[in-house]
């Protein structure tokens, strides 16, 4: 099996930066069909295919400058060298630039960090695009997606806007985000944030624990494979009900498999369950609203523009995102 360094060596050749400063933006993405578990731990190759929607202009901007020593700031706050985020960031950078190059990394999120809102995905995607600009690799988005995947699996989907799929296969060179050519202008995502603190267990640790200890993990994988096909068709045919129902089913199955890990992983809070019940009542009253939930207590509502007013009556603090409002090209 190929190791990380040789893998990177086949994708790019390490280069001294050609400029002093670069910056790039990448959108956050919300998985409708979730990635949870790996077939290759080192290269972040997923056990199952996943499918996400990028959040338009909500995500992360990363600025890089050549500096005398490595430093990292997130939303203006300096991150200590001993912190796991610092280590993870520079372990990734050291894979991609020569060791003697030191960088100042400044990251700004316009979405809550580490609250299951996928900000690590947009961070590693923006960091990869920014490194490409700094070092002039001049490679394809496909290659950048393979590189971003090494920082955080779901980052490979943040290289694109709109719906993005990520296939599960043995060949690490074929595991990257693939944009779907579908614009769904009426689709909205609502963010219900109950808690924006750091999550109790980071997703990379939680997925490994689930994979290693849950007796239900195998059936989660089987269900995920069939959900992926349903999502794919629902998006191509713009069948909103099939999309919403499968998103909810997939998210609840994810949390069920986490509950069956030993010891169990519980991300939901009382507010999460209260909101889920409200969503179900709204549906009984004819409003087509569904939810998905990642590795945190917060919910993302999925609905169409014409139901917005009714949904806001029940969730007045919900932040509404139009994923197709921005079509800027993310290429370098
Ligand atoms: O890419 P990671 O290690 O942050 O894991 C992402 C896990 C989920 O957000 C729960 C699901 C997904 O597909 O994004």
PDB file of N, CA, C and O and ligand atoms in Angstrom, residues 31 34-36 120 152-154 157 203-204 207 254 294-295, ligand 1:
ATOM      1  N   UNK A  31     -22.882  17.291   4.436  1.00  0.00           N
ATOM      2  CA  UNK A  31     -23.146  15.990   3.790  1.00  0.00           C
ATOM      3  C   UNK A  31     -24.612  15.630   3.942  1.00  0.00           C
ATOM      4  O   UNK A  31     -25.181  15.750   5.033  1.00  0.00           O
ATOM      5  N   UNK A  34     -23.742  10.733   4.448  1.00  0.00           N
ATOM      6  CA  UNK A  34     -22.563  10.990   5.298  1.00  0.00           C
ATOM      7  C   UNK A  34     -21.380  10.063   5.044  1.00  0.00           C
ATOM      8  O   UNK A  34     -21.572   8.878   4.759  1.00  0.00           O
ATOM      9  N   UNK A  35     -20.209  10.638   5.253  1.00  0.00           N
ATOM     10  CA  UNK A  35     -18.955   9.878   5.294  1.00  0.00           C
ATOM     11  C   UNK A  35     -18.695   9.543   6.755  1.00  0.00           C
ATOM     12  O   UNK A  35     -18.608  10.444   7.586  1.00  0.00           O
ATOM     13  N   UNK A  36     -18.618   8.255   7.086  1.00  0.00           N
ATOM     14  CA  UNK A  36     -18.354   7.880   8.489  1.00  0.00           C
ATOM     15  C   UNK A  36     -17.589   6.569   8.509  1.00  0.00           C
ATOM     16  O   UNK A  36     -18.173   5.492   8.511  1.00  0.00           O
ATOM     17  N   UNK A 120     -13.721  22.360   9.295  1.00  0.00           N
ATOM     18  CA  UNK A 120     -12.396  21.807   8.977  1.00  0.00           C
ATOM     19  C   UNK A 120     -12.332  21.464   7.489  1.00  0.00           C
ATOM     20  O   UNK A 120     -11.277  21.561   6.864  1.00  0.00           O
ATOM     21  N   UNK A 152      -8.444  16.580   5.794  1.00  0.00           N
ATOM     22  CA  UNK A 152      -9.720  16.176   6.385  1.00  0.00           C
ATOM     23  C   UNK A 152     -10.513  15.550   5.246  1.00  0.00           C
ATOM     24  O   UNK A 152     -10.617  16.158   4.172  1.00  0.00           O
ATOM     25  N   UNK A 153     -11.045  14.350   5.464  1.00  0.00           N
ATOM     26  CA  UNK A 153     -11.703  13.636   4.365  1.00  0.00           C
ATOM     27  C   UNK A 153     -12.710  14.505   3.626  1.00  0.00           C
ATOM     28  O   UNK A 153     -12.661  14.681   2.408  1.00  0.00           O
ATOM     29  N   UNK A 154     -13.630  15.100   4.403  1.00  0.00           N
ATOM     30  CA  UNK A 154     -14.724  15.848   3.775  1.00  0.00           C
ATOM     31  C   UNK A 154     -14.240  17.103   3.049  1.00  0.00           C
ATOM     32  O   UNK A 154     -14.992  17.708   2.289  1.00  0.00           O
ATOM     33  N   UNK A 157     -14.602  17.515  -0.763  1.00  0.00           N
ATOM     34  CA  UNK A 157     -15.865  17.950  -1.379  1.00  0.00           C
ATOM     35  C   UNK A 157     -15.990  19.469  -1.395  1.00  0.00           C
ATOM     36  O   UNK A 157     -16.818  20.020  -2.108  1.00  0.00           O
ATOM     37  N   UNK A 203     -14.475  14.319  14.862  1.00  0.00           N
ATOM     38  CA  UNK A 203     -15.095  13.298  14.014  1.00  0.00           C
ATOM     39  C   UNK A 203     -14.118  12.203  13.583  1.00  0.00           C
ATOM     40  O   UNK A 203     -14.504  11.040  13.487  1.00  0.00           O
ATOM     41  N   UNK A 204     -12.848  12.570  13.346  1.00  0.00           N
ATOM     42  CA  UNK A 204     -11.925  11.512  12.877  1.00  0.00           C
ATOM     43  C   UNK A 204     -11.747  10.424  13.939  1.00  0.00           C
ATOM     44  O   UNK A 204     -11.626   9.244  13.627  1.00  0.00           O
ATOM     45  N   UNK A 207     -15.313   8.494  14.272  1.00  0.00           N
ATOM     46  CA  UNK A 207     -15.660   7.524  13.221  1.00  0.00           C
ATOM     47  C   UNK A 207     -14.847   6.242  13.369  1.00  0.00           C
ATOM     48  O   UNK A 207     -15.337   5.136  13.154  1.00  0.00           O
ATOM     49  N   UNK A 254     -26.881   7.461  11.065  1.00  0.00           N
ATOM     50  CA  UNK A 254     -25.521   7.779  11.519  1.00  0.00           C
ATOM     51  C   UNK A 254     -25.487   7.887  13.048  1.00  0.00           C
ATOM     52  O   UNK A 254     -24.611   7.322  13.707  1.00  0.00           O
ATOM     53  N   UNK A 294     -24.783  16.451  11.822  1.00  0.00           N
ATOM     54  CA  UNK A 294     -23.432  15.882  11.713  1.00  0.00           C
ATOM     55  C   UNK A 294     -22.878  15.551  13.097  1.00  0.00           C
ATOM     56  O   UNK A 294     -23.645  15.299  14.008  1.00  0.00           O
ATOM     57  N   UNK A 295     -21.559  15.621  13.240  1.00  0.00           N
ATOM     58  CA  UNK A 295     -20.945  15.231  14.507  1.00  0.00           C
ATOM     59  C   UNK A 295     -21.038  16.384  15.505  1.00  0.00           C
ATOM     60  O   UNK A 295     -20.031  16.957  15.924  1.00  0.00           O
TER      61      UNK A 295
HETATM   62  O1  LIG B   1     -13.904  14.996   7.259  1.00  0.00           O
HETATM   63  P1  LIG B   1     -14.117  14.835   8.713  1.00  0.00           P
HETATM   64  O2  LIG B   1     -13.082  14.000   9.354  1.00  0.00           O
HETATM   65  O3  LIG B   1     -14.297  16.176   9.402  1.00  0.00           O
HETATM   66  O4  LIG B   1     -15.520  14.043   8.917  1.00  0.00           O
HETATM   67  C1  LIG B   1     -16.760  14.524   8.492  1.00  0.00           C
HETATM   68  C2  LIG B   1     -17.850  13.744   9.127  1.00  0.00           C
HETATM   69  C3  LIG B   1     -19.264  14.251   8.903  1.00  0.00           C
HETATM   70  O5  LIG B   1     -19.313  15.650   8.842  1.00  0.00           O
HETATM   71  C4  LIG B   1     -20.147  13.817  10.100  1.00  0.00           C
HETATM   72  C5  LIG B   1     -19.912  13.643   7.670  1.00  0.00           C
HETATM   73  C6  LIG B   1     -19.479  14.205   6.341  1.00  0.00           C
HETATM   74  O6  LIG B   1     -19.577  13.465   5.353  1.00  0.00           O
HETATM   75  O7  LIG B   1     -19.109  15.392   6.253  1.00  0.00           O
END
